[in-house]
Amino acid sequence: MNKDDLNTIQHFAEDSTKYYGAITPPIMQTSLFKFESLKDFWNGLENEQNVHAYTRGNNPTCEILEKKIAKLECGERAKCFGSGQGALAAIFLSLVSAGEEILIVNNVYGPTTQLLKELERFNVKLKIAYVEKAEDIEAHIQDNTRIIYYESPSTHLMKVLDVRKIVALAKPRNILTVTDNTWSTPLYHKPLELGVDISMHSLTKYISGHSDVVGGIVISSEEIMKEIFRFGHQFLGAVLAPFDAWLALRGLRTLEARLTYQQVTTKKVIDYLKTNKKVKMVNHPLCLEGSELKIFEEIYSGYTSLLSFELVTEEYSEIEKFVDELKIFSKGVSWGGFESLIFPSYNGKNESDLEMYKKPKGLVRLYLGLESAEELIEDLDNAFNK
Ligand SMILES: *Cc1c(COP(=O)(O)O)cnc(C)c1O
């Protein structure tokens, strides 16, 4: 399924005859669009989702990106946002009401959990279910559960769930399912095809791919996107700039080439980590076994280069020394760019947070960029041996 993906969308939704045959579409750096007649103007204002009237509605450069990603994800429609967090805020605030509950499954992106906790002020309830298997979610569902939100593999601990079972629990109860598909990219996992209602990505990560854009995108059915556009996009206003959409389009063209290279690196680095005595455990779908591996192989067609591992040591000073010895891995947030990054979970004083999110103190997140596997392994090995 994934091999032809990028070929089929390389020029999809573009029309080079409109821009002098240019092989790449232009950046439509404009805030507004004018109309030929007053009648057209009124019609445009009534249908801002489909007409170009204002860039806080529909901009042609953003629209090209939206159409390509919607096609890749097998969704009816997509909408770009100014960040992944902006996209998530738009989803939740468009679709929940006071008195309803959002059920998070396992660990999801931290600031999103924090946002949902803030919604308690508006009487939107939040529950986090820590489960080993998708079917265990059933015990956490209530009459007022409106949305089940999960990230698979889960943030940091990389737990893989059988999404088909989540859908089977949600659909008969009219609960919406929302997934953060950023790790898999639109190439390796198609949640909407499995019955999930809404998929989203932080464009900041692999899609842009060069650590120079912050953006997000939501993909769903026409019906749901209409509401997310009306409220989440138009009223909350976290829109993507045309230039950032253009950069994300540029990143998208090389997504598959980058990921194919990074997969080779990932396999080699994981093989190295698994043999290292200072590493207790590696978390990545390549380390799955048995029924979990079977689920992964059935519903994902590839893996990417973000993983975590658990150091044997839980001493903060030792974790600090190891991280500071690394020369190639930079200490930094985010991921998905060209450069390798490291982010330990423990900062020497956040024991209670770690306990709450079920993370061990020795947990370290590793993002493998476009450097060679050999260089990265040498860097890790040097730091481990110091
Ligand atoms: C980064 C990230 C987000 C948030 O995206 P931003 O573009 O940083 O706002 C959401 N989910 C995941 C999995 C992420 O890695």
Coordinates of C-alpha atoms and ligand atoms in Angstrom, one line a residue:
M1 CA 0.0 0.0 0.0
N2 CA 2.7 2.5 0.9
K3 CA 5.1 2.1 -2.0
D4 CA 3.1 4.1 -4.5
D5 CA 1.7 6.5 -2.0
L6 CA 4.1 9.4 -2.5
N7 CA 4.3 8.9 -6.3
T8 CA 0.5 9.3 -6.5
I9 CA 0.5 12.6 -4.6
Q10 CA 3.7 14.3 -5.9
H11 CA 1.7 16.6 -8.2
F12 CA -1.8 15.8 -6.9
A13 CA -3.9 18.9 -6.2
E14 CA -1.5 21.1 -8.1
D15 CA -2.2 22.9 -11.4
S16 CA 1.0 24.1 -13.0
T17 CA -0.9 25.8 -15.8
K18 CA -2.1 28.3 -13.3
Y19 CA 1.5 29.3 -12.4
Y20 CA 3.4 29.4 -15.7
G21 CA 4.3 25.7 -15.6
A22 CA 6.4 26.1 -12.4
I23 CA 7.2 22.6 -11.2
T24 CA 6.6 23.6 -7.6
P25 CA 3.5 25.6 -6.7
P26 CA 4.0 29.2 -5.5
I27 CA 3.5 30.6 -2.0
M28 CA 0.2 32.5 -2.0
Q29 CA 1.3 35.1 0.4
T30 CA -1.9 37.0 0.7
S31 CA -4.3 37.7 3.5
L32 CA -7.4 38.2 1.4
F33 CA -8.9 37.4 -2.1
K34 CA -11.0 39.8 -4.1
F35 CA -14.2 38.9 -6.0
E36 CA -15.4 39.9 -9.4
S37 CA -19.0 40.7 -8.4
L38 CA -20.8 41.4 -5.1
K39 CA -22.9 38.3 -5.8
D40 CA -19.7 36.2 -5.9
F41 CA -18.5 38.0 -2.7
W42 CA -21.6 37.0 -0.7
N43 CA -21.5 33.5 -2.1
G44 CA -17.8 33.3 -1.1
L45 CA -18.5 34.4 2.5
E46 CA -21.2 31.8 2.8
N47 CA -18.8 29.0 1.8
E48 CA -15.4 29.9 3.1
Q49 CA -14.4 26.3 3.5
N50 CA -14.3 25.9 -0.3
V51 CA -13.8 29.4 -1.7
H52 CA -10.7 31.6 -1.3
A53 CA -11.9 34.6 0.7
Y54 CA -9.5 35.0 3.6
T55 CA -6.3 33.2 4.6
R56 CA -7.8 32.5 8.1
G57 CA -10.2 30.2 6.1
N58 CA -8.8 28.8 2.9
N59 CA -5.4 29.6 1.3
P60 CA -4.4 27.9 -1.9
T61 CA -0.9 26.8 -0.8
C62 CA -2.3 25.3 2.4
E63 CA -5.1 23.7 0.4
I64 CA -2.6 21.8 -1.8
L65 CA -1.0 20.4 1.4
E66 CA -4.5 19.5 2.8
K67 CA -5.5 17.7 -0.4
K68 CA -2.4 15.7 -0.6
I69 CA -2.5 14.6 3.1
A70 CA -6.2 13.8 2.9
K71 CA -5.5 11.5 0.0
L72 CA -2.5 9.8 1.7
E73 CA -4.6 9.2 4.9
C74 CA -7.7 8.1 2.9
G75 CA -9.8 10.9 4.4
E76 CA -12.4 13.0 2.8
R77 CA -10.9 16.3 3.9
A78 CA -8.0 17.8 5.9
K79 CA -7.3 21.2 7.4
C80 CA -3.9 22.7 8.4
F81 CA -3.3 24.5 11.7
G82 CA -0.5 26.7 13.1
S83 CA 0.8 23.8 15.2
G84 CA 0.0 20.2 16.1
Q85 CA -1.2 21.5 19.5
G86 CA -3.4 24.0 17.7
A87 CA -4.8 21.2 15.6
L88 CA -5.6 19.1 18.7
A89 CA -7.1 22.1 20.5
A90 CA -9.4 22.7 17.5
I91 CA -10.5 19.0 17.4
F92 CA -11.4 18.9 21.1
L93 CA -13.0 22.3 21.5
S94 CA -15.0 21.8 18.3
L95 CA -16.5 18.5 19.4
V96 CA -16.9 18.3 23.2
S97 CA -19.5 20.1 25.4
A98 CA -19.7 20.7 29.1
G99 CA -20.6 17.5 31.1
E100 CA -18.9 15.2 28.6
E101 CA -15.8 13.2 29.1
I102 CA -12.6 12.7 27.1
L103 CA -10.9 9.4 27.6
I104 CA -7.2 9.3 27.0
V105 CA -5.6 5.9 26.5
N106 CA -2.1 5.5 27.8
N107 CA 0.5 8.3 27.3
V108 CA -0.2 10.9 24.7
Y109 CA 1.7 14.1 23.9
G110 CA 2.2 15.9 27.3
P111 CA 0.9 19.5 26.5
T112 CA -2.3 17.9 25.1
T113 CA -3.0 16.1 28.4
Q114 CA -2.4 19.5 30.1
L115 CA -4.8 21.3 27.8
L116 CA -7.5 18.7 28.5
K117 CA -6.9 19.0 32.2
E118 CA -7.5 22.8 31.8
L119 CA -10.9 22.0 30.2
E120 CA -12.1 20.9 33.7
R121 CA -12.7 24.6 34.2
F122 CA -15.4 24.3 31.5
N123 CA -16.8 21.2 33.1
V124 CA -15.3 18.9 30.4
K125 CA -14.1 15.8 32.2
L126 CA -10.8 14.0 31.6
K127 CA -9.9 10.4 32.4
I128 CA -6.6 8.6 31.5
A129 CA -6.8 4.8 31.1
Y130 CA -3.6 2.9 31.4
V131 CA -4.1 -0.4 29.6
E132 CA -2.1 -3.2 28.2
K133 CA -4.7 -4.2 25.6
A134 CA -7.3 -2.3 23.7
E135 CA -10.2 -4.4 25.1
D136 CA -9.3 -3.2 28.6
I137 CA -10.6 0.3 27.7
E138 CA -14.2 -0.9 28.0
A139 CA -14.1 -0.8 31.8
H140 CA -13.2 2.9 31.6
I141 CA -16.0 4.0 29.2
Q142 CA -18.9 5.9 30.7
D143 CA -22.3 7.2 29.6
N144 CA -20.8 10.6 29.1
T145 CA -17.7 9.6 27.2
R146 CA -17.6 11.6 24.0
I147 CA -14.1 11.1 22.7
I148 CA -11.5 8.3 23.0
Y149 CA -8.1 9.8 22.2
Y150 CA -5.0 7.8 21.8
E151 CA -1.5 7.8 20.3
S152 CA -0.2 4.5 18.9
P153 CA 2.6 3.8 19.6
S154 CA 2.1 5.8 22.8
T155 CA 4.3 8.7 23.6
H156 CA 7.6 7.6 25.3
L157 CA 6.7 4.0 26.3
M158 CA 5.7 3.1 22.7
K159 CA 2.8 0.8 23.5
V160 CA 1.0 -0.5 20.4
L161 CA -2.7 -1.0 20.7
D162 CA -5.1 -2.8 18.4
V163 CA -7.0 0.2 17.0
R164 CA -9.6 -2.0 15.4
K165 CA -10.7 -3.0 18.9
I166 CA -10.9 0.6 20.1
V167 CA -13.2 1.4 17.1
A168 CA -15.4 -1.7 17.9
L169 CA -15.9 -0.4 21.4
A170 CA -16.5 3.2 20.4
K171 CA -18.8 3.0 17.3
P172 CA -21.9 1.3 18.8
R173 CA -21.8 3.9 21.7
N174 CA -21.5 6.9 19.3
I175 CA -18.1 7.8 20.8
L176 CA -15.7 9.6 18.5
T177 CA -12.2 8.2 18.2
V178 CA -9.3 10.5 17.7
T179 CA -5.7 9.5 17.0
D180 CA -2.4 11.3 16.9
N181 CA -0.7 9.6 13.9
T182 CA 2.5 11.7 14.0
W183 CA 4.9 8.9 14.7
S184 CA 3.7 6.7 11.8
T185 CA 3.4 9.6 9.3
P186 CA 0.7 9.3 6.6
L187 CA 2.7 6.6 4.9
Y188 CA 2.8 3.8 7.4
H189 CA -0.5 3.8 9.2
K190 CA -4.0 4.7 8.0
P191 CA -6.3 5.0 11.0
L192 CA -9.3 6.3 9.0
E193 CA -9.3 3.1 7.0
L194 CA -9.6 1.2 10.2
G195 CA -12.7 3.1 11.2
V196 CA -11.1 5.8 13.4
D197 CA -13.0 9.1 13.1
I198 CA -10.2 11.7 13.2
S199 CA -6.5 11.5 12.5
M200 CA -4.0 14.3 13.1
H201 CA -0.3 15.1 12.7
S202 CA 2.2 17.6 14.0
L203 CA 3.5 18.8 10.6
T204 CA 6.5 20.0 12.6
K205 CA 7.9 16.5 12.7
Y206 CA 8.6 14.1 9.8
I207 CA 6.4 15.8 7.2
S208 CA 8.3 19.1 7.3
G209 CA 11.3 17.1 8.2
H210 CA 13.9 19.9 8.5
S211 CA 13.3 21.5 11.9
D212 CA 12.2 24.8 10.4
V213 CA 8.4 24.7 10.5
V214 CA 5.7 24.4 13.3
G215 CA 2.4 23.2 12.0
G216 CA -0.4 20.7 12.4
I217 CA -3.1 19.0 10.3
V218 CA -6.4 17.2 10.9
I219 CA -8.0 14.6 8.6
S220 CA -11.5 13.3 8.8
S221 CA -14.9 13.0 7.1
E222 CA -16.6 16.0 5.4
E223 CA -19.2 16.1 8.1
I224 CA -16.7 16.3 11.0
M225 CA -14.3 18.6 9.2
K226 CA -17.1 21.0 8.5
E227 CA -17.5 21.5 12.3
I228 CA -13.7 21.6 13.0
F229 CA -13.4 24.2 10.2
R230 CA -16.3 26.3 11.5
F231 CA -15.3 26.4 15.1
G232 CA -11.7 25.1 15.5
H233 CA -10.2 26.8 12.5
Q234 CA -12.3 29.9 11.9
F235 CA -13.0 30.9 15.5
L236 CA -9.9 29.6 17.4
G237 CA -7.8 31.0 14.5
A238 CA -4.6 28.9 14.9
V239 CA -4.0 28.9 11.1
L240 CA -0.9 27.8 9.2
A241 CA 1.0 30.5 7.3
P242 CA 1.2 29.9 3.5
F243 CA 5.0 29.9 3.7
D244 CA 5.0 27.1 6.3
A245 CA 2.6 25.1 4.2
W246 CA 5.0 25.5 1.3
L247 CA 7.9 24.3 3.4
A248 CA 5.8 21.3 4.6
L249 CA 5.0 20.5 0.9
R250 CA 8.7 20.6 0.2
G251 CA 9.4 18.2 3.1
L252 CA 6.6 15.9 2.0
R253 CA 8.3 15.3 -1.4
T254 CA 11.2 13.5 0.3
L255 CA 9.4 11.9 3.2
E256 CA 9.6 8.4 2.0
A257 CA 13.3 8.7 0.9
R258 CA 14.2 10.0 4.4
L259 CA 12.2 7.4 6.3
T260 CA 13.6 4.6 4.2
Y261 CA 17.1 5.7 5.2
Q262 CA 16.2 6.3 8.8
Q263 CA 14.7 2.8 9.1
V264 CA 18.1 1.3 8.3
T265 CA 19.6 3.5 11.0
T266 CA 16.9 2.6 13.5
K267 CA 17.4 -1.2 13.1
K268 CA 21.2 -0.8 13.6
V269 CA 21.0 1.4 16.6
I270 CA 18.4 -0.8 18.3
D271 CA 20.5 -3.8 17.7
Y272 CA 23.4 -2.0 19.3
L273 CA 21.3 -0.8 22.3
K274 CA 19.9 -4.3 22.9
T275 CA 23.4 -5.7 23.4
N276 CA 24.4 -2.9 25.8
K277 CA 24.6 -3.9 29.4
K278 CA 23.8 -0.4 30.6
V279 CA 20.5 -0.5 28.8
K280 CA 17.6 -2.3 30.6
M281 CA 15.0 -2.1 27.9
V282 CA 14.4 -0.7 24.4
N283 CA 10.9 0.6 23.4
H284 CA 10.1 0.5 19.7
P285 CA 7.9 -1.7 17.5
L286 CA 11.0 -3.5 16.3
C287 CA 11.3 -4.9 19.8
L288 CA 7.8 -6.3 19.9
E289 CA 7.0 -10.0 20.1
G290 CA 4.0 -12.4 20.0
S291 CA 0.5 -11.0 19.7
E292 CA 1.7 -7.3 19.9
L293 CA 4.0 -7.9 17.0
K294 CA 1.2 -9.5 15.1
I295 CA -1.1 -6.4 15.7
F296 CA 1.7 -4.1 14.6
E297 CA 2.3 -6.0 11.4
E298 CA -1.4 -6.1 10.5
I299 CA -2.1 -2.4 10.9
Y300 CA 1.2 -0.7 10.2
S301 CA 3.2 -0.9 7.0
G302 CA 6.4 0.5 8.4
Y303 CA 8.2 2.0 11.4
T304 CA 10.0 5.3 12.0
S305 CA 13.1 6.4 14.0
L306 CA 11.8 7.8 17.3
L307 CA 12.3 5.3 20.2
S308 CA 13.1 5.2 23.9
F309 CA 15.2 3.1 26.1
E310 CA 15.6 2.6 29.8
L311 CA 19.0 3.0 31.4
V312 CA 19.9 0.6 34.1
T313 CA 20.8 3.5 36.3
E314 CA 18.2 5.8 37.9
E315 CA 20.8 8.2 39.3
Y316 CA 20.2 11.6 37.9
S317 CA 24.0 12.5 38.0
E318 CA 24.8 9.4 35.9
I319 CA 22.0 10.2 33.4
E320 CA 23.2 13.8 33.1
K321 CA 26.8 12.6 32.6
F322 CA 25.8 10.2 29.8
V323 CA 23.7 12.7 28.0
D324 CA 26.3 15.5 28.2
E325 CA 29.0 13.2 26.9
L326 CA 27.1 12.8 23.6
K327 CA 28.6 14.8 20.7
I328 CA 26.2 14.2 17.8
F329 CA 22.9 13.8 19.7
S330 CA 21.7 17.3 20.6
K331 CA 19.7 17.9 23.7
G332 CA 16.4 19.3 22.5
V333 CA 12.6 19.0 22.3
S334 CA 10.7 18.0 19.1
W335 CA 11.9 15.5 16.5
G336 CA 11.4 14.5 12.9
G337 CA 14.2 16.7 11.4
F338 CA 17.6 16.0 10.0
E339 CA 19.4 15.9 13.3
S340 CA 19.5 13.3 16.1
L341 CA 18.1 14.3 19.5
I342 CA 18.0 13.0 23.0
F343 CA 15.5 13.9 25.7
P344 CA 15.7 12.1 29.1
S345 CA 12.4 11.9 31.1
Y346 CA 14.0 12.5 34.6
N347 CA 15.2 16.0 35.4
G348 CA 16.3 15.1 39.0
K349 CA 13.1 16.4 40.6
N350 CA 10.0 15.3 38.7
E351 CA 9.6 11.9 40.4
S352 CA 5.9 12.5 41.0
D353 CA 5.2 13.3 37.4
L354 CA 7.1 10.3 36.2
E355 CA 5.1 8.1 38.7
M356 CA 1.8 9.6 37.5
Y357 CA 2.6 8.9 33.8
K358 CA 4.1 5.4 34.7
K359 CA 7.5 6.3 33.4
P360 CA 10.7 4.9 34.9
K361 CA 13.4 7.3 35.9
G362 CA 15.9 5.9 33.5
L363 CA 13.7 6.5 30.5
V364 CA 15.4 8.3 27.6
R365 CA 13.9 9.3 24.3
L366 CA 16.1 9.1 21.2
Y367 CA 15.4 10.5 17.8
L368 CA 17.6 9.2 15.0
G369 CA 18.1 11.8 12.3
L370 CA 19.9 11.6 9.0
E371 CA 23.5 11.0 10.3
S372 CA 24.9 7.6 9.6
A373 CA 24.1 4.7 11.9
E374 CA 27.8 4.1 12.5
E375 CA 28.4 7.7 13.7
L376 CA 25.4 7.5 16.0
I377 CA 26.4 4.2 17.5
E378 CA 30.0 5.4 18.0
D379 CA 28.6 8.5 19.8
L380 CA 26.4 6.4 22.1
D381 CA 29.2 3.9 22.8
N382 CA 31.6 6.7 23.7
A383 CA 29.1 8.2 26.1
F384 CA 28.2 4.9 27.7
N385 CA 31.9 4.1 28.3
K386 CA 32.8 7.4 29.9
Ligands
LIG1 C1 5.1 17.5 18.7 C2 4.0 16.7 18.8 C3 2.7 17.3 19.0 C4 2.5 18.7 19.0 O1 2.8 19.3 17.8 P1 3.4 20.8 17.7 O2 3.5 21.0 16.2 O3 4.7 20.9 18.5 O4 2.4 21.7 18.3 C5 1.6 16.4 19.1 N1 1.8 15.1 19.1 C6 3.0 14.5 18.9 C7 3.1 13.0 18.9 C8 4.1 15.3 18.8 O5 5.3 14.7 18.7

